[in-house]
Amino acid sequence: MKPVILFAAGPSRWRHWEAPLRAALSDAGIDADLVTETTPETVDFIIYAPGGDTPPDFTPFTRCKAVLSLWAGVERIVGNPTLTQPLCRMVDPGLEQGMVEYVTGHTLRAHLGIDAVLAGQNGRWSPVVPPLASERPVAILGLGALGTACAQALAGLGFPVLGWSRRAKDIPGITCLHGNKGLRSALSQAQIIVTLLPATPETENTLNAETLRLLPLGAVIINPGRGTLIDDDALLAALDSGRVAQATLDVFRTEPLPPDHPYWSHPRVTVTPHIAADTRPASASRALVENIRRGLEGAPFQNLVDRKAGY
Ligand code: NAP
């Protein structure tokens, strides 16, 4: 019997995903029924992205071997009590490359003072030479798939990189820190802080009034992780006091960011509309199909979410 794969990520995405998914299945030699609707009891795998206000009920999917998330962040599904099947998150080279480009671009923008250059095209010759990257420590909070790729790219450009994770790590060329002491150490040294943590109860408000006070004066924050990582009022106060010179924010507690939110009009905040790293159908389809192959062969799934840790 052919395995049944249910694409449960909405009709607008189906248009972009159907062809790459069929191509990846064919390349892997998997003959499957890829559908957008069917009887739940017949489904072997669910490809899922959150949508709508009602959480899905996974109870009737009694034969389902795994739910495969289209997104890296799984905070909207991880706590669903009806989900008893294994949950795999998205790890894909396209996502990684997109995030490396976003983080590197905005780090270099801050490092080279590009905003000041653009604002200073006024006929006045005012040479301000930026320091070399080796004199600009960067902290990456979160050393997972994306944080590690960004840390390595920045280290490759010569930035001293301090990385912070939940568990102890050893990544060549990166100063790896963990625990509360490690966070304090990273924040008190870094001039640019990149937040790439998942949204969990433990990471909520990692950057708050107390931790923001640890930063060197004039630090820059780049948040492509999740909106919940930052206490917004504390960040606005730190921007107004000058403790934080600039913040580039891609993710927010409410998305789209409401038109009257103070971030939109703040002169030292750049808002990007959750575009740091998109899941690209061509490469991500191959990642999904690799897990389908593993499920069919009884091999362990890749990128399994630790339901207790929440990511
Ligand atoms: P990941 O591989 O799961 O890595 C998460 C990292 O965060 C790990 O290093 C983990 O530590 C660390 N962490 C988790 N909880 C922590 C805690 N309480 N204290 C300290 N460190 C903690 O995730 P990823 O693939 O790199 O993605 C990171 C996040 O990026 C996603 O969850 C998502 O929210 C966001 N994202 C945003 C976009 C966008 O377009 N803006 C796109 C994709 C993803 P351990 O290594 O010890 O487990």
Coordinates of C-alpha atoms and ligand atoms in Angstrom, one line a residue:
M1 CA 0.0 0.0 0.0
K2 CA 1.3 3.5 -0.9
P3 CA 2.1 5.7 2.1
V4 CA -0.3 8.7 2.5
I5 CA 1.2 12.1 3.1
L6 CA -1.2 14.8 4.1
F7 CA -0.1 18.4 3.3
A8 CA -1.8 20.3 6.1
A9 CA -0.3 23.8 5.6
G10 CA -3.0 25.6 3.7
P11 CA -4.1 25.9 0.1
S12 CA -1.9 29.0 -0.6
R13 CA 1.2 27.1 0.3
W14 CA 0.2 24.0 -1.6
R15 CA 0.6 25.9 -4.8
H16 CA 4.3 26.5 -4.0
W17 CA 5.0 23.1 -2.4
E18 CA 3.3 20.5 -4.5
A19 CA 5.8 20.4 -7.3
P20 CA 9.0 20.4 -5.2
L21 CA 7.5 17.8 -2.8
R22 CA 6.6 15.5 -5.7
A23 CA 10.0 16.0 -7.2
A24 CA 11.8 15.2 -3.9
L25 CA 9.6 12.1 -3.4
S26 CA 10.4 10.9 -6.9
D27 CA 14.1 11.6 -6.5
A28 CA 14.0 9.5 -3.3
G29 CA 12.2 6.7 -5.1
I30 CA 9.2 7.0 -2.8
D31 CA 5.8 6.3 -4.4
A32 CA 3.3 8.0 -2.2
D33 CA -0.1 9.6 -2.2
L34 CA 0.5 13.3 -1.5
V35 CA -2.9 14.8 -0.7
T36 CA -4.4 17.9 0.9
E37 CA -7.5 16.0 2.2
T38 CA -8.3 12.5 3.2
T39 CA -9.6 10.3 5.9
P40 CA -7.4 10.9 9.0
E41 CA -7.0 7.1 9.8
T42 CA -5.2 6.6 6.5
V43 CA -2.5 9.2 6.9
D44 CA 1.1 8.1 7.5
F45 CA 2.8 11.5 7.6
I46 CA 1.5 15.1 8.1
I47 CA 3.4 18.0 6.7
Y48 CA 2.2 20.9 8.9
A49 CA 2.3 24.6 9.3
P50 CA 0.1 26.5 11.7
G51 CA -2.8 28.5 10.3
G52 CA -6.2 29.8 11.6
D53 CA -7.2 30.3 15.2
T54 CA -8.3 26.8 16.1
P55 CA -5.5 24.4 17.1
P56 CA -5.7 21.1 15.1
D57 CA -6.9 17.9 16.6
F58 CA -4.3 15.2 15.8
T59 CA -6.3 12.5 17.7
P60 CA -7.9 10.8 14.6
F61 CA -4.5 10.4 12.9
T62 CA -4.0 7.0 14.5
R63 CA -1.6 5.6 11.9
C64 CA 0.5 8.8 11.6
K65 CA 4.2 8.1 12.0
A66 CA 5.3 11.8 12.3
V67 CA 4.2 15.4 12.0
L68 CA 6.8 17.3 10.0
S69 CA 6.8 21.0 10.6
L70 CA 7.4 23.4 7.7
W71 CA 8.9 25.9 10.2
A72 CA 12.0 25.8 12.4
G73 CA 10.0 27.4 15.3
V74 CA 7.4 25.0 16.7
E75 CA 6.0 27.0 19.6
R76 CA 2.5 27.0 18.1
I77 CA 2.3 23.2 18.0
V78 CA 4.7 21.8 20.6
G79 CA 2.1 22.1 23.4
N80 CA -0.8 20.7 21.5
P81 CA -2.1 18.0 23.9
T82 CA -3.6 15.9 21.0
L83 CA -0.2 15.6 19.4
T84 CA 1.1 12.2 20.5
Q85 CA 3.1 11.5 17.3
P86 CA 6.8 12.4 17.0
L87 CA 7.2 16.1 15.9
C88 CA 10.1 17.1 13.7
R89 CA 11.1 20.7 13.1
M90 CA 12.5 22.1 9.9
V91 CA 16.3 22.2 9.5
D92 CA 17.2 23.0 5.9
P93 CA 20.2 24.5 4.1
G94 CA 18.1 27.2 2.5
L95 CA 16.8 28.4 5.9
E96 CA 20.3 28.4 7.2
Q97 CA 21.7 30.3 4.3
G98 CA 18.9 32.9 4.5
M99 CA 19.6 33.5 8.2
V100 CA 23.3 33.7 7.7
E101 CA 22.8 36.4 5.1
Y102 CA 20.3 38.4 7.2
V103 CA 22.5 38.2 10.4
T104 CA 25.7 38.9 8.5
G105 CA 24.2 41.8 6.6
H106 CA 22.7 43.5 9.6
T107 CA 25.9 42.8 11.7
L108 CA 28.0 44.5 9.0
R109 CA 25.6 47.3 8.7
A110 CA 26.0 48.0 12.5
H111 CA 29.7 47.4 12.5
L112 CA 30.5 49.7 9.6
G113 CA 28.1 52.4 10.8
I114 CA 26.2 52.3 7.4
D115 CA 23.2 54.1 8.8
A116 CA 25.3 57.1 9.8
V117 CA 27.1 57.1 6.4
L118 CA 23.7 57.2 4.6
A119 CA 22.4 59.9 6.9
G120 CA 25.6 62.0 6.4
Q121 CA 25.5 62.6 2.6
N122 CA 25.4 66.4 3.3
G123 CA 28.6 67.7 1.6
R124 CA 30.6 67.5 4.8
W125 CA 33.8 65.4 4.7
S126 CA 33.7 63.6 8.1
P127 CA 36.0 60.6 8.1
V128 CA 35.0 58.1 10.8
V129 CA 36.9 54.9 10.5
P130 CA 35.2 51.8 11.9
P131 CA 37.2 49.4 14.0
L132 CA 38.2 46.1 12.5
A133 CA 35.8 43.2 13.0
S134 CA 38.4 41.7 15.4
E135 CA 37.7 44.6 17.8
R136 CA 33.9 44.1 17.7
P137 CA 32.7 41.2 19.9
V138 CA 29.3 39.7 18.8
A139 CA 27.1 37.5 21.0
I140 CA 24.8 34.9 19.5
L141 CA 22.1 33.8 21.9
G142 CA 21.2 30.3 20.7
L143 CA 23.7 28.0 19.2
G144 CA 21.4 25.6 17.3
A145 CA 21.2 25.0 13.6
L146 CA 20.8 28.7 12.7
G147 CA 22.8 30.3 15.6
T148 CA 25.8 28.0 14.9
A149 CA 25.8 28.8 11.2
C150 CA 25.6 32.5 11.9
A151 CA 28.4 32.3 14.6
Q152 CA 30.7 30.5 12.2
A153 CA 30.0 33.0 9.4
L154 CA 30.8 35.9 11.6
A155 CA 33.8 34.3 13.1
G156 CA 35.0 33.7 9.5
L157 CA 34.8 37.5 9.0
G158 CA 37.0 38.0 12.0
F159 CA 34.5 38.9 14.7
P160 CA 35.2 37.5 18.1
V161 CA 32.0 35.4 18.7
L162 CA 30.5 34.5 22.0
G163 CA 27.7 31.9 21.7
W164 CA 25.2 31.0 24.4
S165 CA 23.1 27.9 24.6
R166 CA 21.2 25.8 27.2
R167 CA 23.7 23.0 27.4
A168 CA 27.5 23.3 27.2
K169 CA 28.9 23.2 23.7
D170 CA 32.3 23.1 22.0
I171 CA 32.4 24.8 18.6
P172 CA 35.8 25.6 17.2
G173 CA 36.5 29.3 16.8
I174 CA 33.5 30.3 19.1
T175 CA 33.6 31.1 22.8
C176 CA 30.7 28.8 24.0
L177 CA 28.9 29.8 27.1
H178 CA 25.8 28.5 28.9
G179 CA 23.8 29.1 32.1
N180 CA 23.0 32.3 33.7
K181 CA 26.6 33.2 34.3
G182 CA 27.4 32.6 30.7
L183 CA 24.6 34.9 29.6
R184 CA 25.8 37.6 31.8
S185 CA 29.4 37.2 30.5
A186 CA 28.2 37.3 26.8
L187 CA 26.0 40.3 27.3
S188 CA 28.6 42.3 29.2
Q189 CA 31.2 41.8 26.5
A190 CA 29.3 42.0 23.2
Q191 CA 28.7 45.1 21.2
I192 CA 26.3 43.4 18.8
I193 CA 23.8 40.8 20.2
V194 CA 21.9 38.4 17.9
T195 CA 19.0 36.5 19.4
L196 CA 18.4 33.1 17.8
L197 CA 16.6 31.3 20.6
P198 CA 13.3 29.4 20.3
A199 CA 10.2 30.7 22.0
T200 CA 9.8 28.7 25.2
P201 CA 8.7 29.6 28.7
E202 CA 12.4 29.6 29.7
T203 CA 13.6 32.0 26.9
E204 CA 10.7 34.5 27.4
N205 CA 12.2 38.0 28.1
T206 CA 15.8 36.8 27.9
L207 CA 16.5 40.4 27.1
N208 CA 14.8 42.4 29.9
A209 CA 15.5 45.5 32.0
E210 CA 18.1 43.7 34.1
T211 CA 20.0 41.9 31.3
L212 CA 19.9 44.9 29.0
R213 CA 21.7 46.9 31.7
L214 CA 24.7 44.5 31.3
L215 CA 25.3 45.6 27.7
P216 CA 28.1 48.0 26.9
L217 CA 26.8 51.5 26.1
G218 CA 25.7 51.8 22.5
A219 CA 25.2 48.1 21.9
V220 CA 23.2 46.9 18.9
I221 CA 20.5 44.2 19.0
I222 CA 19.4 42.0 16.1
N223 CA 16.4 39.7 16.8
P224 CA 15.5 37.3 14.1
G225 CA 14.6 34.6 16.7
R226 CA 11.1 35.3 18.2
G227 CA 9.4 38.4 19.6
T228 CA 9.0 36.8 23.1
L229 CA 12.7 36.8 23.6
I230 CA 12.6 40.6 24.3
D231 CA 10.7 42.6 26.9
D232 CA 9.5 45.3 24.5
D233 CA 9.1 48.1 27.1
A234 CA 12.6 47.4 28.5
L235 CA 14.1 47.5 25.0
L236 CA 12.3 50.8 24.3
A237 CA 13.6 52.3 27.6
A238 CA 17.2 51.0 26.8
L239 CA 17.0 52.6 23.3
D240 CA 15.8 55.9 24.8
S241 CA 18.6 55.9 27.4
G242 CA 21.3 55.1 24.8
R243 CA 22.3 51.8 26.4
V244 CA 21.1 50.2 23.1
A245 CA 22.0 52.3 20.1
Q246 CA 20.0 50.5 17.5
A247 CA 17.7 47.4 17.2
T248 CA 16.8 45.5 14.1
L249 CA 13.8 43.3 14.8
D250 CA 12.3 40.7 12.5
V251 CA 9.9 39.0 14.8
F252 CA 7.3 40.3 17.2
R253 CA 4.8 39.2 19.9
T254 CA 2.0 40.2 17.5
E255 CA 2.5 39.7 13.8
P256 CA 2.0 41.6 11.6
L257 CA 3.3 44.3 14.0
P258 CA 0.3 46.6 14.6
P259 CA 0.6 50.0 12.7
D260 CA 0.6 52.0 16.0
H261 CA 3.4 50.0 17.7
P262 CA 6.2 52.3 18.9
Y263 CA 8.8 50.2 17.1
W264 CA 7.6 51.5 13.7
S265 CA 8.3 55.1 14.5
H266 CA 11.3 54.8 16.7
P267 CA 14.3 56.4 14.9
R268 CA 16.7 53.7 16.1
V269 CA 14.6 50.6 15.4
T270 CA 14.5 48.8 12.0
V271 CA 11.5 46.6 11.5
T272 CA 11.7 43.8 9.0
P273 CA 8.5 41.7 8.5
H274 CA 9.6 38.2 9.5
I275 CA 11.6 37.7 6.4
A276 CA 15.0 36.8 8.0
A277 CA 14.9 33.2 6.8
D278 CA 12.1 31.7 4.8
T279 CA 11.6 27.9 4.4
R280 CA 12.5 27.4 0.7
P281 CA 10.3 24.7 -0.9
A282 CA 13.0 23.2 -3.1
S283 CA 15.6 22.4 -0.4
A284 CA 13.1 22.0 2.4
S285 CA 11.1 19.4 0.5
R286 CA 14.3 17.3 0.4
A287 CA 14.6 17.6 4.2
L288 CA 10.9 16.6 4.6
V289 CA 11.3 13.6 2.3
E290 CA 14.4 12.5 4.1
N291 CA 12.4 12.1 7.3
I292 CA 9.6 10.4 5.4
R293 CA 12.1 7.9 4.1
R294 CA 13.4 7.3 7.6
G295 CA 9.9 6.8 8.9
L296 CA 9.1 4.3 6.2
E297 CA 12.4 2.4 6.8
G298 CA 12.0 2.5 10.6
A299 CA 15.1 4.6 11.0
P300 CA 15.3 7.4 13.7
F301 CA 13.8 10.7 12.6
Q302 CA 16.1 13.8 12.2
N303 CA 15.4 17.0 14.0
L304 CA 13.0 15.6 16.5
V305 CA 11.5 18.2 18.8
D306 CA 12.2 17.6 22.5
R307 CA 8.6 18.1 23.7
K308 CA 9.6 18.8 27.3
A309 CA 12.2 21.4 26.4
G310 CA 9.7 22.9 23.9
Y311 CA 12.0 23.1 20.9
Ligands
NAP1 P1 17.6 25.0 17.4 O1 18.5 24.3 16.5 O2 16.5 24.3 18.1 O3 18.5 25.8 18.4 C1 18.0 26.5 19.5 C2 19.2 27.0 20.3 O4 18.7 27.7 21.5 C3 20.0 25.8 20.9 O5 21.4 26.2 20.9 C4 19.5 25.8 22.4 O6 20.4 25.3 23.3 C5 19.2 27.2 22.7 N1 18.3 27.3 23.8 C6 17.1 26.9 23.9 N2 16.5 27.2 25.1 C7 17.5 27.8 25.8 C8 17.6 28.4 27.1 N3 16.6 28.3 27.9 N4 18.8 29.0 27.4 C9 19.8 29.0 26.6 N5 19.8 28.5 25.3 C10 18.7 27.9 24.9 O7 16.8 26.2 16.6 P2 17.3 26.9 15.2 O8 16.9 26.1 14.0 O9 18.7 27.4 15.3 O10 16.3 28.1 15.2 C11 16.2 29.1 16.3 C12 15.0 29.9 16.2 O11 15.0 30.8 15.1 C13 13.7 29.1 15.9 O12 13.2 28.5 17.1 C14 12.8 30.2 15.4 O13 12.1 30.8 16.5 C15 13.7 31.2 14.8 N6 13.6 31.3 13.3 C16 13.3 32.6 12.8 C17 13.1 32.7 11.4 C18 12.8 34.1 10.8 O14 12.6 34.2 9.6 N7 12.9 35.1 11.6 C19 13.4 31.6 10.6 C20 13.7 30.4 11.2 C21 13.8 30.3 12.5 P3 21.0 23.8 23.2 O15 22.0 23.8 22.0 O16 21.7 23.5 24.4 O17 19.8 22.9 22.9

